[in-house]
Amino acid sequence: MKSTSKTIETPVMSNKYAQKKVVAIEAAAQVFADKGFHGATTQDIAAVMGIKQGSLYYYFRSKEQALQEVCEYGFENYVAQMDKICARAQPFQATMQMIITSHLTNYRQKNNAMKVHNDQRLYLPKERRVLLKELGTKYRRLLESTISDGISSNALRADIDPHFVAYSIIGICNSWGAYLVRDEALDLFDTIEQCADLVLRGILN
Amino acid sequence: MKSTSKTIETPVMSNKYAQKKVVAIEAAAQVFADKGFHGATTQDIAAVMGIKQGSLYYYFRSKEQALQEVCEYGFENYVAQMDKICARAQPFQATMQMIITSHLTNYRQKNNAMKVHNDQRLYLPKERRVLLKELGTKYRRLLESTISDGISSNALRADIDPHFVAYSIIGICNSWGAYLVRDEALDLFDTIEQCADLVLRGILN
Amino acid sequence: MKSTSKTIETPVMSNKYAQKKVVAIEAAAQVFADKGFHGATTQDIAAVMGIKQGSLYYYFRSKEQALQEVCEYGFENYVAQMDKICARAQPFQATMQMIITSHLTNYRQKNNAMKVHNDQRLYLPKERRVLLKELGTKYRRLLESTISDGISSNALRADIDPHFVAYSIIGICNSWGAYLVRDEALDLFDTIEQCADLVLRGILN
Amino acid sequence: MKSTSKTIETPVMSNKYAQKKVVAIEAAAQVFADKGFHGATTQDIAAVMGIKQGSLYYYFRSKEQALQEVCEYGFENYVAQMDKICARAQPFQATMQMIITSHLTNYRQKNNAMKVHNDQRLYLPKERRVLLKELGTKYRRLLESTISDGISSNALRADIDPHFVAYSIIGICNSWGAYLVRDEALDLFDTIEQCADLVLRGILN
DNA sequence: AATGAATGAGCATTCATTCAT
DNA sequence: CATGAATGAATGCTCATTCAT
């Protein structure tokens, strides 16, 4: 019992900080997603958190650090989802459906951090992108080997380039993701379905 | 007559001015494409033009005005191209090929203005986007009716949504366009071909 | 008796506090000596003490208060030494030797508080310098009457101005003291000897 | 005529800038001398110049740059004076008199830049002290060889260390210089004379 | 006795913009 | 046409200080 409660209690203090740090990251994500990294001010972020500007530096060493953490937070989550999806043994089409669903659902649920990662990570200096690069590589590999597997299993045409297709899927999804964020009336499931249909079957008769 | 007098009336200076104004717009486009609207400084733009910061205001009333003009310049060009492409009477696949070619070629030729329009136009206040909206509508209509025509002519499946497909194509093209800008080694014609193939035939076997 | 009761009255906690207060003063002295008053942060001082920034205020009401206490601590010590030296009945040259030794030894032993007093006390508002002024007066009198005595006893030339000479000696010593702090290889006894020699005999042949 | 006027006219614009830059350096010198580098604000300097804070950056790239330029300005002047003094063929005592006069006169004439160099140059990062180090070396050499010459010519005792004596003279002069700045009533010529007398003849009977 | 958390004021610096020349 | 010079407002960031716990 004790040990159980301990396991829960021990990180109480750091938990409080950790909890509020997450709040901080999400506030920053929201603001960066809205105004872009350079268009956002630390004041904006602090306002979303309900604290004063100076206090923000209790959670981030700098604005750039905040961008880095937002990007990592958003991308880590997303890559973890991909990992789970690709780990399941299931036919190709189901996997593709889930990947698109995961991607677009993230946007609709205002996963601002992912949007920020996609749109603003290039404003980070290279040193701050090391982890992101690793995650990106992992992610691309997951997607590309999913497609390669699809080819091997004859589900997909043999003459497509997995790398090219992977990148294209990301492109379509990001494009529709941005749309989903801007237009709340847009139906999520409809969008998912059409994306998948387009990618899988093309438009030719 | 009228047109003649007009051509004559605009004095030489105006011509010189107009020429240098284009230089200014392209300089601004380059800088905005590189650093984003908020990340760019008027000093950056002036430096590219080889003039001093204050002199820039001879060409733009404000930084925002510069962004607006860059966006309009880039998009006008592009929509004009679309117009020409769609005006030709030719089979659907040829049209689609040309559209994608036009889009991606623009990126490869560092048509920064188009990139700026795509990535940064939302930083303009709504009032400054009136013309852009009109152009966008025209553009979407051209693309969508091309697709609708494709459906009518039985070239395309009847169950696709022209609006959705149009938007998706733009998404893929922008995504690959950004890639083409970043990676100079990437082959342009290869990319065009694969884009078209993916959109037209999908990936399923 | 009195002294005994005093020693007993101050409770154990006070003792512990007093001990740690000295640690605090010496930490502040070190940091102020290194970075100057305005260049130092309370965080720096706390770090030297191994406590957190906020906790520093248990020992000092303010940063300025800390500077004041450091100065007083450093100067009181030094003036007390002077007092002892001047109280001894000994020939003038021996006294002068001891004064210079005392001054320079303090620097070499990283008596940062003295350095801070010499270099930074002017950043204190006048109200905070009352005690320091008294100490300074006492110190100057000690030094000047030592010199006056030297004149009376015919050890020194009759035509020198005790005030001027006193101030000059302090100047030389501070100058060499700073050097001693910066260059650890510099020999202490050598320096003392040469200082004394210069002051006493000048450089003329 | 033309050429004459040209020679004068050509640098007119840069002259205006250069003139005001000197004003800027002297304003910075005054403020740094008063409050120390870290205690001074760019606002203080701007106020002395009668311009707004932001405009200061038209003359200095940064506050640190300002400190560097002040130090160099102050020290260059002083070393140049030394150069002239030491170049003259004259007996040792006359040279020494002039050196002390030059040093103390600079202080009395509120040569704040020299004071700043003496007291604040250590707050500059090493990279910013390259020129200052060179000047310092030159200066020390001038002073030391003056003393060495004094020894050679039998004017000075053979058993003194030129380096030590040089440094001590600087120490005394700086000490009295600070005094001269603080106490306007102090007589300049008196101080010079006593400094020289002390250094040359010592205090022993 | 100490700390985590927050604050507010200040500060260096940047930058769009203006304007006389 | 262009520039030098200046401005003012903003912005990221630091830091002394406070206080509940």
mmCIF file of N, CA and C (backbone and C1' of nucleotides) in Angstrom, chain C residues 20 51-52 55 58-59, chain E residues 1-6:
data_model
loop_
_atom_site.group_PDB
_atom_site.id
_atom_site.type_symbol
_atom_site.label_atom_id
_atom_site.label_comp_id
_atom_site.label_asym_id
_atom_site.label_seq_id
_atom_site.Cartn_x
_atom_site.Cartn_y
_atom_site.Cartn_z
ATOM 1 N N LYS C 20 25.760 30.983 9.791
ATOM 2 C CA LYS C 20 25.393 30.917 8.384
ATOM 3 C C LYS C 20 25.338 32.307 7.766
ATOM 4 N N ILE C 51 22.049 27.433 -1.650
ATOM 5 C CA ILE C 51 20.619 27.541 -1.356
ATOM 6 C C ILE C 51 19.907 28.157 -2.545
ATOM 7 N N LYS C 52 18.596 28.272 -2.456
ATOM 8 C CA LYS C 52 17.828 28.831 -3.557
ATOM 9 C C LYS C 52 17.700 30.336 -3.410
ATOM 10 N N SER C 55 15.624 32.004 -0.731
ATOM 11 C CA SER C 55 16.070 31.784 0.644
ATOM 12 C C SER C 55 17.100 32.802 1.088
ATOM 13 N N TYR C 58 16.364 35.382 3.693
ATOM 14 C CA TYR C 58 16.364 35.083 5.108
ATOM 15 C C TYR C 58 17.599 35.708 5.754
ATOM 16 N N TYR C 59 18.603 35.986 4.966
ATOM 17 C CA TYR C 59 19.852 36.515 5.503
ATOM 18 C C TYR C 59 20.051 37.987 5.181
ATOM 19 P P DA E 1 17.251 29.461 11.985
ATOM 20 O "O5'" DA E 1 16.616 28.832 10.652
ATOM 21 C "C5'" DA E 1 16.581 27.445 10.601
ATOM 22 C "C4'" DA E 1 16.400 26.963 9.185
ATOM 23 C "C3'" DA E 1 17.073 27.787 8.103
ATOM 24 O "O3'" DA E 1 17.755 26.867 7.260
ATOM 25 C "C1'" DA E 1 14.760 27.570 7.616
ATOM 26 P P DA E 2 18.496 27.411 5.982
ATOM 27 O "O5'" DA E 2 17.357 27.105 4.912
ATOM 28 C "C5'" DA E 2 16.795 25.793 4.892
ATOM 29 C "C4'" DA E 2 15.754 25.710 3.801
ATOM 30 C "C3'" DA E 2 16.162 26.371 2.482
ATOM 31 O "O3'" DA E 2 16.223 25.355 1.500
ATOM 32 C "C1'" DA E 2 13.936 26.924 3.093
ATOM 33 P P DT E 3 16.620 25.727 0.016
ATOM 34 O "O5'" DT E 3 15.173 25.680 -0.636
ATOM 35 C "C5'" DT E 3 14.285 24.622 -0.249
ATOM 36 C "C4'" DT E 3 12.985 24.776 -1.010
ATOM 37 C "C3'" DT E 3 13.156 25.330 -2.420
ATOM 38 O "O3'" DT E 3 12.322 24.599 -3.290
ATOM 39 C "C1'" DT E 3 11.609 26.632 -1.247
ATOM 40 P P DG E 4 12.720 24.400 -4.759
ATOM 41 O "O5'" DG E 4 11.278 24.454 -5.409
ATOM 42 C "C5'" DG E 4 10.185 23.823 -4.726
ATOM 43 C "C4'" DG E 4 8.884 24.506 -5.113
ATOM 44 C "C3'" DG E 4 8.761 24.858 -6.583
ATOM 45 O "O3'" DG E 4 7.407 24.645 -6.968
ATOM 46 C "C1'" DG E 4 8.637 26.847 -5.295
ATOM 47 P P DA E 5 6.993 24.659 -8.454
ATOM 48 O "O5'" DA E 5 6.337 26.089 -8.579
ATOM 49 C "C5'" DA E 5 5.271 26.433 -7.695
ATOM 50 C "C4'" DA E 5 5.008 27.918 -7.764
ATOM 51 C "C3'" DA E 5 4.993 28.492 -9.191
ATOM 52 O "O3'" DA E 5 3.683 28.953 -9.440
ATOM 53 C "C1'" DA E 5 6.200 29.896 -7.680
ATOM 54 P P DA E 6 3.248 29.408 -10.854
ATOM 55 O "O5'" DA E 6 3.208 30.977 -10.655
ATOM 56 C "C5'" DA E 6 2.593 31.489 -9.483
ATOM 57 C "C4'" DA E 6 3.071 32.896 -9.237
ATOM 58 C "C3'" DA E 6 3.058 33.782 -10.485
ATOM 59 O "O3'" DA E 6 2.031 34.743 -10.327
ATOM 60 C "C1'" DA E 6 5.032 34.091 -9.155
#
